[in-house]
PDB file of C-alpha atoms in Angstrom:
ATOM      1  CA  GLU C   1      -3.362 -19.246  -6.217  1.00 90.00           C
ATOM      2  CA  VAL C   2      -2.697 -16.207  -4.084  1.00 90.00           C
ATOM      3  CA  GLN C   3      -2.854 -12.918  -6.152  1.00 95.00           C
ATOM      4  CA  LEU C   4      -2.436  -9.429  -4.958  1.00 97.00           C
ATOM      5  CA  VAL C   5      -3.233  -6.776  -7.776  1.00 97.00           C
ATOM      6  CA  GLU C   6      -2.504  -3.162  -7.264  1.00 97.00           C
ATOM      7  CA  SER C   7      -4.144  -0.342  -9.402  1.00 97.00           C
ATOM      8  CA  GLY C   8      -4.591   3.366  -9.273  1.00 98.00           C
ATOM      9  CA  GLY C   9      -1.200   4.609  -9.758  1.00 97.00           C
ATOM     10  CA  GLY C  10      -0.251   7.304 -12.255  1.00 98.00           C
ATOM     11  CA  LEU C  11       1.084  10.877 -12.804  1.00 98.00           C
ATOM     12  CA  VAL C  12      -0.125  13.581 -10.490  1.00 98.00           C
ATOM     13  CA  GLN C  13       1.128  17.151  -9.665  1.00 98.00           C
ATOM     14  CA  ALA C  14       2.630  17.857  -6.304  1.00 98.00           C
ATOM     15  CA  GLY C  15      -0.158  18.619  -3.910  1.00 98.00           C
ATOM     16  CA  GLY C  16      -2.581  16.239  -5.739  1.00 98.00           C
ATOM     17  CA  SER C  17      -4.137  12.959  -4.688  1.00 98.00           C
ATOM     18  CA  LEU C  18      -4.275   9.322  -5.700  1.00 98.00           C
ATOM     19  CA  ARG C  19      -6.016   6.353  -4.295  1.00 98.00           C
ATOM     20  CA  LEU C  20      -4.296   2.902  -4.733  1.00 98.00           C
ATOM     21  CA  SER C  21      -6.214  -0.328  -4.590  1.00 98.00           C
ATOM     22  CA  CYS C  22      -4.912  -3.811  -3.825  1.00 97.00           C
ATOM     23  CA  ALA C  23      -7.350  -6.625  -4.625  1.00 97.00           C
ATOM     24  CA  ALA C  24      -6.540  -9.788  -2.995  1.00 95.00           C
ATOM     25  CA  SER C  25      -7.546 -13.508  -3.753  1.00 93.00           C
ATOM     26  CA  GLY C  26      -6.431 -16.924  -3.015  1.00 91.00           C
ATOM     27  CA  PHE C  27      -6.254 -16.577   0.720  1.00 88.00           C
ATOM     28  CA  THR C  28      -8.548 -15.881   3.755  1.00 86.00           C
ATOM     29  CA  PHE C  29      -8.312 -12.089   3.737  1.00 86.00           C
ATOM     30  CA  ASP C  30      -9.569 -11.630   7.238  1.00 86.00           C
ATOM     31  CA  ASP C  31      -6.625 -13.714   8.538  1.00 88.00           C
ATOM     32  CA  TYR C  32      -3.918 -11.532   7.014  1.00 93.00           C
ATOM     33  CA  ALA C  33      -2.423  -8.127   7.273  1.00 96.00           C
ATOM     34  CA  ILE C  34      -1.954  -6.037   4.117  1.00 97.00           C
ATOM     35  CA  GLY C  35       0.992  -3.720   3.731  1.00 97.00           C
ATOM     36  CA  TRP C  36       1.951  -1.034   1.317  1.00 98.00           C
ATOM     37  CA  PHE C  37       5.625  -0.532   0.295  1.00 98.00           C
ATOM     38  CA  ARG C  38       7.459   1.589  -2.207  1.00 98.00           C
ATOM     39  CA  GLN C  39      10.609   1.577  -3.978  1.00 98.00           C
ATOM     40  CA  ALA C  40      12.184   4.783  -5.624  1.00 96.00           C
ATOM     41  CA  PRO C  41      14.899   4.380  -8.209  1.00 92.00           C
ATOM     42  CA  GLY C  42      18.313   3.773  -6.594  1.00 95.00           C
ATOM     43  CA  LYS C  43      16.617   3.375  -3.247  1.00 96.00           C
ATOM     44  CA  GLU C  44      15.827   0.501  -0.967  1.00 97.00           C
ATOM     45  CA  ARG C  45      12.118  -0.490  -0.509  1.00 96.00           C
ATOM     46  CA  GLU C  46      10.544   0.949   2.442  1.00 97.00           C
ATOM     47  CA  GLY C  47       7.268   0.285   4.231  1.00 97.00           C
ATOM     48  CA  VAL C  48       4.595   2.810   3.932  1.00 98.00           C
ATOM     49  CA  SER C  49       1.635   1.574   5.828  1.00 98.00           C
ATOM     50  CA  CYS C  50      -0.107  -1.536   6.942  1.00 98.00           C
ATOM     51  CA  ILE C  51      -3.603  -2.575   8.066  1.00 97.00           C
ATOM     52  CA  SER C  52      -4.713  -5.608   9.978  1.00 92.00           C
ATOM     53  CA  SER C  53      -7.804  -7.145   8.327  1.00 79.00           C
ATOM     54  CA  SER C  54      -8.816  -8.847  11.555  1.00 80.00           C
ATOM     55  CA  ASP C  55      -9.031  -5.742  13.771  1.00 85.00           C
ATOM     56  CA  GLY C  56      -8.334  -2.794  11.570  1.00 87.00           C
ATOM     57  CA  SER C  57      -5.200  -1.668  13.283  1.00 94.00           C
ATOM     58  CA  THR C  58      -3.184   0.613  11.108  1.00 97.00           C
ATOM     59  CA  TYR C  59       0.447   1.729  10.966  1.00 97.00           C
ATOM     60  CA  TYR C  60       2.243   4.449   8.869  1.00 98.00           C
ATOM     61  CA  ALA C  61       5.639   5.465   8.138  1.00 98.00           C
ATOM     62  CA  ASP C  62       6.517   8.905   9.589  1.00 98.00           C
ATOM     63  CA  SER C  63       7.063  10.265   6.153  1.00 97.00           C
ATOM     64  CA  VAL C  64       3.388   9.721   5.163  1.00 98.00           C
ATOM     65  CA  LYS C  65       1.657  10.133   8.579  1.00 98.00           C
ATOM     66  CA  GLY C  66      -1.285  12.776   8.133  1.00 98.00           C
ATOM     67  CA  ARG C  67      -1.108  12.507   4.344  1.00 98.00           C
ATOM     68  CA  PHE C  68      -1.886   8.760   3.680  1.00 98.00           C
ATOM     69  CA  THR C  69      -4.698   6.715   4.840  1.00 98.00           C
ATOM     70  CA  ILE C  70      -4.962   2.977   4.633  1.00 98.00           C
ATOM     71  CA  SER C  71      -8.401   1.236   4.651  1.00 96.00           C
ATOM     72  CA  SER C  72      -9.916  -2.147   4.111  1.00 94.00           C
ATOM     73  CA  ASP C  73     -13.141  -3.381   2.485  1.00 92.00           C
ATOM     74  CA  ASN C  74     -13.171  -7.013   3.805  1.00 90.00           C
ATOM     75  CA  ALA C  75     -16.305  -7.613   1.659  1.00 92.00           C
ATOM     76  CA  LYS C  76     -14.243  -6.910  -1.529  1.00 94.00           C
ATOM     77  CA  ASN C  77     -11.005  -8.389  -0.197  1.00 94.00           C
ATOM     78  CA  THR C  78      -9.595  -4.924  -1.071  1.00 96.00           C
ATOM     79  CA  VAL C  79      -7.188  -2.485   0.661  1.00 96.00           C
ATOM     80  CA  TYR C  80      -6.888   1.037  -0.333  1.00 98.00           C
ATOM     81  CA  LEU C  81      -4.186   3.754   0.128  1.00 98.00           C
ATOM     82  CA  GLN C  82      -5.587   7.091  -0.120  1.00 98.00           C
ATOM     83  CA  MET C  83      -2.629   9.571  -0.679  1.00 98.00           C
ATOM     84  CA  ASN C  84      -3.089  13.310  -0.386  1.00 98.00           C
ATOM     85  CA  SER C  85      -0.679  16.264  -0.559  1.00 98.00           C
ATOM     86  CA  LEU C  86       1.601  14.129  -2.527  1.00 98.00           C
ATOM     87  CA  LYS C  87       5.271  15.156  -2.840  1.00 98.00           C
ATOM     88  CA  PRO C  88       7.933  14.635  -5.572  1.00 97.00           C
ATOM     89  CA  GLU C  89       9.642  12.395  -3.029  1.00 97.00           C
ATOM     90  CA  ASP C  90       6.578  10.170  -2.997  1.00 98.00           C
ATOM     91  CA  THR C  91       7.564   9.001  -6.629  1.00 98.00           C
ATOM     92  CA  ALA C  92       8.037   5.274  -6.515  1.00 98.00           C
ATOM     93  CA  VAL C  93       6.636   1.836  -7.487  1.00 98.00           C
ATOM     94  CA  TYR C  94       4.059   1.113  -4.890  1.00 98.00           C
ATOM     95  CA  TYR C  95       3.611  -2.663  -3.982  1.00 98.00           C
ATOM     96  CA  CYS C  96       1.048  -4.313  -1.711  1.00 97.00           C
ATOM     97  CA  ALA C  97       1.995  -7.450   0.250  1.00 97.00           C
ATOM     98  CA  ALA C  98       0.293  -9.707   2.615  1.00 96.00           C
ATOM     99  CA  ALA C  99       1.593 -11.268   5.907  1.00 94.00           C
ATOM    100  CA  SER C 100      -0.045 -12.931   8.993  1.00 91.00           C
ATOM    101  CA  TYR C 101       0.498  -9.666  10.803  1.00 91.00           C
ATOM    102  CA  CYS C 102       1.989  -6.205  10.116  1.00 93.00           C
ATOM    103  CA  ALA C 103       5.347  -6.775  11.710  1.00 89.00           C
ATOM    104  CA  ALA C 104       5.874 -10.321  10.071  1.00 90.00           C
ATOM    105  CA  PRO C 105       7.824 -10.793   6.778  1.00 90.00           C
ATOM    106  CA  MET C 106       5.484 -10.403   3.884  1.00 90.00           C
ATOM    107  CA  GLY C 107       4.943 -13.655   2.182  1.00 91.00           C
ATOM    108  CA  TYR C 108       2.875 -12.542  -0.862  1.00 95.00           C
ATOM    109  CA  TRP C 109       3.571  -9.555  -3.189  1.00 97.00           C
ATOM    110  CA  GLY C 110       1.812  -7.749  -5.883  1.00 97.00           C
ATOM    111  CA  GLN C 111       3.350  -6.548  -9.159  1.00 97.00           C
ATOM    112  CA  GLY C 112       3.492  -2.878  -8.246  1.00 97.00           C
ATOM    113  CA  THR C 113       2.058   0.209  -9.674  1.00 98.00           C
ATOM    114  CA  GLN C 114       4.041   3.344 -10.535  1.00 98.00           C
ATOM    115  CA  VAL C 115       3.163   6.688  -8.780  1.00 98.00           C
ATOM    116  CA  THR C 116       4.921   9.774 -10.272  1.00 98.00           C
ATOM    117  CA  VAL C 117       4.522  13.114  -8.727  1.00 98.00           C
ATOM    118  CA  SER C 118       5.772  16.009 -10.639  1.00 97.00           C
ATOM    119  CA  SER C 119       6.899  19.300  -9.067  1.00 94.00           C
TER     120      SER C 119
END
């Protein structure tokens, strides 16, 4: 059974940091790309970042470049999203998802973790 489990969300003040984790199981981690997405209330889901587990290629939305860093620990089948200099507009439910490569439709999704940034 494929599982993606996010953790690390919470409440933080603007300018603070959080690190999200996405623990994957049930598939060959090295063959997949893992992406982070977010959805704020009343808004559409948007892609935040993605990493290819095979070669480490990374991608970021313009809104988070320079503030967020995605990384992968293949030995732990876990992808991290380090979020620094958080802004209130980063408030959203953050989801991780898996696909064969970053530009492909994500086939597997986690349940999400809430990130709230207070001003």
